[in-house]
């Protein structure tokens, strides 16, 4: 099922990402949608903390993909600058999307046709300057129960469900 | 010869003794793609493949030299796009092998620093270098030539990247730097108080993501209320915020490390507002500031050749199995 969470600050967005980072499994793919400044990279920095990545995750707009080592590998795509889907095909995207790590993609709408059937769509929208409305929209069946996994986490319940 | 294909530009240059540029070709300046029916290939690596040989030919013919005149070939092996880097590196290896000359792998960031040595005599270590471009924002302490200490870097977006993204939001051209600079000239830089992230946190790290969001949200709110968007004032105030942070941190580093010189490197070093402000403030502290001329701030191969020359003098050659490194750091 779909679910939506409101975060009140970039810090909260990052913490939400951290909880998600603890839940994901090898081979998972998270597709991020949201305009410039929405907080996609911020969310993913949180995920990297949840995955215990030691490096600091920065925006990969110029390199399209950055790889990090954590509990499982993190493949961070930012396809903002991609104007032709072939650029992603040339990067050998299958090895990442269907690989042994977590793939996260910023500006997923630009390469939608390449996304696997099963993935978690995450949409971040501006509410105010600091607040964000973050919607989780499972695609395929794999993430149908993700919400249930999430509410089992105490931190998550305390912070986001009142 | 220097070869640079780390991002969008296919560039080849001929440099003598590490300082004298005899030819300096950047593909976007010559219309190589006209040969292909005016189609501009969108795929960076394919564009490099199509351009690299004509650009080498042009660099050679403008210099009046032949491949057999080369004493070495320097090439960027990172950081950058893997597919793009591979084109330059493969060609450089082939030339090195065929001509039996040394191959020198050069770090793109180090090359940006060397752009300064192409034009300025009198740069002395120790110095502080601010590398600021579309892909990087780093403060580096250079104790001695080729001895680098990374003091801090961006924790999210690079400064140049934020210029590009703000330009995109306002439907301006890519890259955003030059057009924003031009429009900002006619704006009021103190009209809007945008945040200056990490300005006083005591570190040498940068963060531009919050500033980016503040600017975008400011525009978004005006749009939603159907108000007129004062583009020039917004851009001027935004640019001022970026410049303030860059200048403040760079000067603080120079004071802490007691260096009397600062060098700027990278595409954003072409920004006149940054150049002017840092020069003004540094002169009050008796610190000299150097920066390359505009054409050597942005990606070029002369800087690669220069860095390669100095590495070769130290006998730092690369083997022919050198590989590209996408996320190469300076230290």
XYZ file of C-alpha atoms in Angstrom:
493
model
C 0.000 0.000 0.000
C 0.984 3.627 -0.441
C 1.835 5.732 2.554
C 2.846 9.318 3.205
C 4.991 10.913 5.870
C 5.537 14.582 6.676
C 9.015 15.621 7.779
C 9.537 18.983 9.443
C 13.179 19.681 8.623
C 16.097 18.425 6.487
C 17.364 16.664 9.640
C 14.095 14.760 9.953
C 14.188 13.832 6.289
C 17.685 12.471 6.785
C 16.622 10.487 9.865
C 13.731 8.980 7.935
C 16.238 7.961 5.268
C 18.368 6.333 7.947
C 15.493 4.103 9.082
C 14.813 3.125 5.476
C 18.518 2.381 5.044
C 18.333 -0.139 7.882
C 15.443 -1.973 6.227
C 16.553 -2.357 2.626
C 17.966 -5.572 1.226
C 20.470 -6.431 -1.509
C 18.901 -5.978 -4.924
C 16.366 -3.371 -3.768
C 15.814 -0.279 -5.880
C 14.434 3.041 -4.667
C 13.339 5.519 -7.332
C 13.228 9.157 -6.180
C 10.955 11.801 -7.660
C 10.974 15.440 -6.609
C 11.956 18.809 -7.943
C 15.290 20.536 -7.382
C 15.835 21.271 -3.716
C 13.174 18.840 -2.536
C 15.719 16.896 -0.494
C 16.448 13.755 -2.523
C 20.183 13.816 -1.819
C 19.464 14.617 1.834
C 17.178 11.569 2.125
C 19.829 9.405 0.475
C 22.514 10.708 2.854
C 20.278 9.320 5.600
C 20.001 5.983 3.805
C 23.790 5.814 3.606
C 23.968 6.293 7.380
C 21.464 3.475 7.840
C 23.686 1.307 5.643
C 26.728 2.311 7.710
C 28.532 3.835 4.747
C 31.662 5.575 6.063
C 32.144 8.009 3.148
C 30.119 11.182 3.013
C 27.540 10.930 0.258
C 27.578 13.961 -2.030
C 25.556 14.859 -5.086
C 26.595 12.703 -8.066
C 25.086 15.001 -10.701
C 28.384 15.199 -12.537
C 29.439 11.590 -12.418
C 25.887 10.171 -12.769
C 26.773 7.296 -10.452
C 28.690 7.043 -7.195
C 29.357 3.738 -5.468
C 29.767 3.410 -1.729
C 30.596 0.500 0.540
C 28.401 -0.109 3.553
C 26.737 -3.184 5.050
C 25.755 -3.724 1.434
C 26.986 -1.656 -1.546
C 25.111 1.572 -2.251
C 24.753 2.634 -5.889
C 23.721 6.276 -6.012
C 22.505 7.445 -9.417
C 21.611 11.009 -10.277
C 20.320 11.155 -13.821
C 19.515 14.881 -13.719
C 21.948 15.611 -16.532
C 21.044 12.587 -18.607
C 19.417 13.681 -21.829
C 19.484 10.336 -23.576
C 18.589 7.022 -22.013
C 21.485 5.388 -23.877
C 23.889 7.113 -21.504
C 22.541 4.906 -18.711
C 22.585 1.830 -20.905
C 26.256 2.547 -21.645
C 27.009 2.724 -17.924
C 25.918 -0.903 -17.656
C 22.940 -0.116 -15.476
C 21.768 -3.759 -15.224
C 24.764 -4.686 -13.121
C 23.605 -2.130 -10.565
C 19.806 -2.409 -10.812
C 19.896 -6.206 -10.595
C 23.061 -6.412 -8.496
C 23.952 -7.189 -4.902
C 23.555 -3.718 -3.461
C 20.926 -1.047 -2.932
C 20.292 1.168 -5.948
C 18.902 4.655 -5.366
C 18.041 6.886 -8.319
C 17.441 10.616 -8.304
C 15.295 11.958 -11.162
C 13.978 8.469 -11.842
C 11.320 9.882 -14.179
C 14.061 10.386 -16.777
C 14.781 6.668 -17.054
C 11.463 5.127 -16.076
C 11.499 2.606 -18.923
C 14.653 1.018 -17.511
C 13.351 0.541 -13.970
C 12.688 -3.041 -12.861
C 9.071 -4.035 -12.344
C 9.585 -4.227 -8.588
C 10.802 -1.040 -6.982
C 9.818 1.512 -4.379
C 8.844 4.895 -5.742
C 9.563 7.733 -3.291
C 8.085 11.126 -4.068
C 9.247 14.198 -2.164
C 7.177 17.370 -2.339
C 7.606 20.818 -0.834
C 5.114 21.629 1.887
C 6.858 24.727 3.186
C 10.441 25.863 2.984
C 11.496 23.172 5.483
C 8.623 20.703 5.580
C 8.313 17.899 3.079
C 5.571 15.500 2.126
C 7.187 12.159 1.357
C 5.096 9.481 -0.350
C 6.067 5.849 -0.713
C 4.446 4.136 -3.659
C 5.365 0.442 -4.126
C 5.641 -0.712 -7.742
C 5.201 -4.443 -8.349
C 4.703 -6.709 -5.343
C 8.078 -6.711 -3.649
C 7.506 -3.593 -1.544
C 3.855 -4.204 -0.634
C 4.773 -5.096 2.919
C 7.466 -2.451 3.317
C 5.135 -0.246 5.339
C 4.564 -3.012 7.864
C 8.305 -3.500 8.273
C 8.677 0.212 8.788
C 6.070 0.621 11.522
C 7.657 -2.213 13.463
C 10.625 0.064 14.083
C 10.235 1.863 17.381
C 12.211 4.972 16.377
C 9.998 5.327 13.394
C 6.770 4.962 15.334
C 7.851 7.480 17.940
C 9.000 10.065 15.475
C 6.445 9.962 12.710
C 3.286 8.428 14.107
C 1.629 10.358 16.861
C 50.835 16.844 -25.134
C 47.947 16.979 -22.692
C 44.641 15.156 -23.173
C 41.475 15.890 -21.176
C 38.125 14.107 -21.580
C 36.837 13.839 -18.022
C 33.495 15.532 -18.576
C 31.957 17.454 -21.455
C 34.969 18.926 -23.184
C 37.274 17.062 -25.518
C 40.537 18.939 -25.119
C 44.103 18.522 -26.355
C 46.992 20.940 -25.874
C 50.670 21.211 -26.673
C 52.789 22.769 -23.944
C 56.524 23.375 -23.853
C 58.549 23.188 -20.616
C 55.390 23.045 -18.528
C 54.679 26.736 -19.046
C 54.509 27.752 -22.679
C 51.235 26.919 -24.411
C 51.777 26.302 -28.124
C 48.290 25.114 -28.879
C 45.199 24.623 -26.745
C 42.123 23.123 -28.381
C 38.773 22.540 -26.690
C 36.215 20.735 -28.848
C 33.308 22.979 -27.983
C 35.274 25.897 -29.457
C 35.887 24.348 -32.853
C 32.994 23.026 -34.788
C 34.187 19.465 -35.188
C 30.666 18.124 -35.074
C 29.747 20.035 -38.231
C 31.444 17.169 -40.028
C 28.648 14.985 -38.761
C 25.871 16.962 -40.388
C 25.523 19.465 -37.586
C 24.323 16.870 -35.144
C 25.613 17.441 -31.662
C 26.004 13.998 -30.120
C 24.354 13.917 -26.731
C 26.286 11.064 -25.341
C 29.431 12.392 -23.751
C 31.664 9.400 -24.407
C 30.512 9.063 -27.993
C 31.113 12.753 -28.501
C 34.626 12.310 -27.167
C 35.202 9.388 -29.517
C 34.098 11.417 -32.492
C 36.086 14.490 -31.500
C 39.306 13.185 -30.052
C 41.225 12.475 -33.283
C 40.242 15.738 -35.055
C 41.112 17.649 -31.872
C 44.528 15.956 -31.653
C 45.137 16.760 -35.334
C 44.203 20.367 -34.775
C 46.396 20.679 -31.662
C 49.323 19.259 -33.637
C 48.799 21.362 -36.750
C 48.389 24.595 -34.777
C 51.580 23.877 -32.915
C 53.481 22.952 -36.068
C 54.675 19.770 -34.354
C 54.393 16.093 -35.118
C 53.634 13.183 -32.817
C 57.299 12.215 -33.074
C 58.252 15.558 -31.481
C 56.489 14.683 -28.209
C 58.555 14.035 -25.115
C 55.592 12.685 -23.183
C 51.834 12.507 -23.103
C 49.798 13.538 -20.058
C 46.199 12.495 -19.661
C 43.428 12.943 -17.088
C 42.583 9.562 -15.515
C 40.102 10.840 -12.924
C 37.908 12.072 -11.408
C 35.118 12.156 -13.981
C 32.746 10.074 -16.031
C 34.187 6.623 -16.602
C 33.131 6.348 -20.251
C 34.486 9.793 -21.038
C 37.768 9.314 -19.209
C 38.359 6.025 -21.019
C 38.369 7.696 -24.431
C 41.184 10.098 -23.552
C 43.165 7.504 -21.638
C 42.963 4.900 -24.419
C 44.098 7.343 -27.071
C 46.928 8.621 -24.857
C 48.096 5.058 -24.192
C 48.095 4.277 -27.912
C 50.200 7.347 -28.672
C 52.580 6.639 -25.779
C 53.034 3.057 -26.982
C 53.393 3.918 -30.669
C 55.830 6.776 -30.092
C 57.583 5.037 -27.220
C 57.213 8.061 -24.956
C 56.208 8.259 -21.272
C 52.538 8.215 -20.318
C 51.701 10.435 -17.341
C 48.332 9.984 -15.655
C 47.139 13.282 -14.194
C 44.524 13.996 -11.549
C 42.008 16.463 -12.975
C 41.899 18.445 -9.723
C 45.663 18.777 -9.621
C 45.593 19.909 -13.247
C 43.204 22.732 -12.321
C 45.741 23.940 -9.756
C 48.500 23.831 -12.385
C 46.470 26.103 -14.665
C 47.836 28.843 -12.404
C 51.466 27.936 -13.041
C 50.952 28.273 -16.790
C 50.405 31.981 -16.448
C 51.848 33.224 -13.201
C 55.418 33.347 -12.105
C 56.045 34.074 -8.461
C 53.625 31.592 -6.951
C 55.327 30.271 -3.857
C 54.403 27.617 -1.368
C 52.966 27.358 1.171
C 49.627 28.389 -0.229
C 45.902 27.823 0.067
C 44.021 26.662 -2.994
C 40.275 26.873 -3.497
C 39.162 24.386 -6.144
C 35.658 25.288 -7.162
C 33.827 23.904 -10.172
C 30.722 22.066 -11.310
C 31.898 18.838 -9.728
C 34.049 20.002 -6.820
C 34.375 22.499 -4.009
C 37.501 21.885 -1.939
C 39.931 23.873 0.152
C 43.465 22.562 -0.037
C 46.605 23.503 1.852
C 49.653 23.165 -0.377
C 52.643 23.037 1.915
C 55.085 22.307 -0.850
C 54.586 21.657 -4.545
C 52.622 18.433 -4.996
C 52.093 18.085 -1.228
C 48.409 18.521 -0.598
C 46.331 18.540 2.528
C 42.570 18.569 2.114
C 41.115 21.019 4.629
C 37.486 20.686 3.689
C 35.050 20.076 0.891
C 31.386 20.251 0.027
C 29.102 17.961 1.951
C 26.451 17.973 -0.752
C 26.371 20.015 -3.966
C 29.416 21.601 -5.599
C 29.220 25.390 -5.995
C 29.106 25.235 -9.801
C 26.414 22.592 -9.664
C 24.191 24.927 -7.662
C 24.687 27.664 -10.272
C 23.585 25.156 -12.930
C 20.550 24.052 -10.958
C 19.364 27.565 -10.127
C 19.762 28.442 -13.807
C 17.658 25.422 -14.693
C 14.869 26.478 -12.320
C 14.785 29.886 -14.001
C 14.962 28.395 -17.517
C 18.372 29.886 -18.171
C 21.133 28.340 -20.271
C 23.552 25.615 -19.231
C 26.140 26.093 -17.826
C 24.575 28.423 -15.287
C 27.705 30.263 -14.131
C 28.277 32.751 -16.969
C 24.617 33.654 -17.477
C 23.956 34.067 -13.745
C 27.031 36.247 -13.404
C 25.868 38.467 -16.228
C 22.313 38.888 -14.938
C 23.496 39.297 -11.351
C 25.506 42.386 -12.341
C 22.299 44.352 -12.732
C 20.698 43.019 -9.564
C 20.775 44.076 -5.944
C 22.951 41.635 -4.060
C 21.669 42.567 -0.627
C 17.954 42.588 -1.427
C 17.300 39.016 -0.329
C 19.021 37.473 2.674
C 19.748 33.932 1.564
C 21.454 31.634 4.067
C 25.224 31.280 4.098
C 25.540 27.627 5.113
C 28.357 26.613 7.466
C 29.769 30.154 7.344
C 30.724 30.226 11.008
C 30.895 26.556 11.916
C 34.668 26.662 12.282
C 35.222 23.929 9.694
C 36.491 24.245 6.134
C 33.600 22.235 4.755
C 30.969 23.687 2.471
C 27.277 22.960 2.018
C 25.293 24.530 -0.781
C 22.237 22.318 -0.810
C 20.399 24.399 1.805
C 21.133 27.605 -0.081
C 19.910 25.981 -3.289
C 16.657 24.982 -1.598
C 16.180 28.456 -0.109
C 16.560 30.099 -3.534
C 14.300 27.588 -5.255
C 11.644 27.917 -2.577
C 11.796 31.700 -2.784
C 11.111 31.510 -6.527
C 8.439 28.867 -6.041
C 6.512 30.956 -3.530
C 6.515 34.008 -5.794
C 5.335 31.861 -8.692
C 2.496 30.399 -6.663
C 1.358 33.866 -5.624
C 1.609 35.000 -9.243
C 4.052 37.704 -8.276
C 6.767 39.128 -10.489
C 10.036 37.287 -9.998
C 12.945 39.719 -9.595
C 15.347 37.387 -11.391
C 18.340 39.719 -11.363
C 18.032 40.513 -7.666
C 17.571 36.858 -6.784
C 20.617 35.843 -8.800
C 22.709 38.676 -7.440
C 21.753 37.845 -3.838
C 22.341 34.126 -4.463
C 25.749 34.695 -6.052
C 26.695 36.956 -3.149
C 25.835 34.211 -0.665
C 28.045 31.683 -2.497
C 30.904 34.156 -2.849
C 30.693 35.198 0.820
C 31.091 31.625 2.020
C 33.893 30.769 -0.412
C 35.848 33.945 0.380
C 35.384 33.752 4.131
C 36.543 30.153 4.426
C 39.460 30.563 2.052
C 40.770 33.612 3.870
C 40.328 31.949 7.239
C 42.415 29.014 5.987
C 45.124 31.361 4.718
C 45.279 33.056 8.115
C 45.308 29.822 10.081
C 48.028 28.269 7.939
C 49.875 31.571 7.662
C 50.147 31.546 3.883
C 50.727 34.758 2.010
C 49.257 33.443 -1.220
C 45.954 32.007 -2.401
C 45.244 30.362 -5.741
C 41.821 29.766 -7.248
C 41.191 26.865 -9.611
C 38.277 25.365 -11.519
C 35.395 26.691 -13.583
C 33.800 28.804 -10.853
C 37.155 30.603 -10.432
C 36.113 32.350 -13.658
C 33.388 34.170 -11.724
C 34.354 37.839 -11.585
C 32.392 38.558 -8.461
C 34.395 35.862 -6.641
C 37.689 37.098 -8.100
C 37.012 40.689 -7.145
C 35.771 40.047 -3.634
C 38.544 37.667 -2.647
C 41.202 39.969 -4.072
C 39.782 42.953 -2.203
C 39.558 41.176 1.119
C 42.907 39.417 0.756
C 44.742 42.620 -0.032
C 43.652 44.036 3.325
C 45.413 41.074 4.911
C 48.457 41.413 2.697
C 47.686 38.160 0.900
C 48.145 37.799 -2.863
C 45.521 36.022 -4.912
C 46.215 34.264 -8.217
C 43.719 32.826 -10.663
C 43.971 31.574 -14.225
C 42.554 33.539 -17.146
C 38.968 32.553 -17.907
C 39.788 30.061 -20.676
C 42.155 28.170 -18.396
C 39.687 28.067 -15.481
C 37.277 25.822 -17.333
C 38.303 22.340 -18.453
C 41.263 22.364 -20.837
C 44.239 20.197 -21.663
C 46.999 22.795 -21.266
C 46.665 22.453 -17.508
C 46.909 18.674 -17.868
C 50.063 18.983 -19.954
C 51.567 21.379 -17.423
C 50.827 19.108 -14.443
C 52.168 16.184 -16.477
C 55.386 18.029 -17.254
C 56.146 18.571 -13.562
C 55.275 14.974 -12.717
C 57.549 13.755 -15.484
C 60.360 15.912 -14.118
C 59.992 13.938 -10.898
C 60.033 10.787 -13.007
C 56.431 9.983 -12.010
C 55.448 8.044 -15.124
C 52.418 5.797 -15.398
C 52.402 2.294 -16.774
C 50.323 1.362 -19.795
C 47.877 -0.545 -17.608
C 46.772 2.658 -15.860
C 42.999 2.611 -15.326
C 40.485 5.418 -14.963
C 39.238 6.324 -11.463
C 35.814 7.942 -11.363
C 36.002 9.266 -7.813
C 39.676 10.117 -7.563
C 40.564 12.559 -4.790
C 43.509 14.910 -4.578
C 44.916 13.406 -1.418
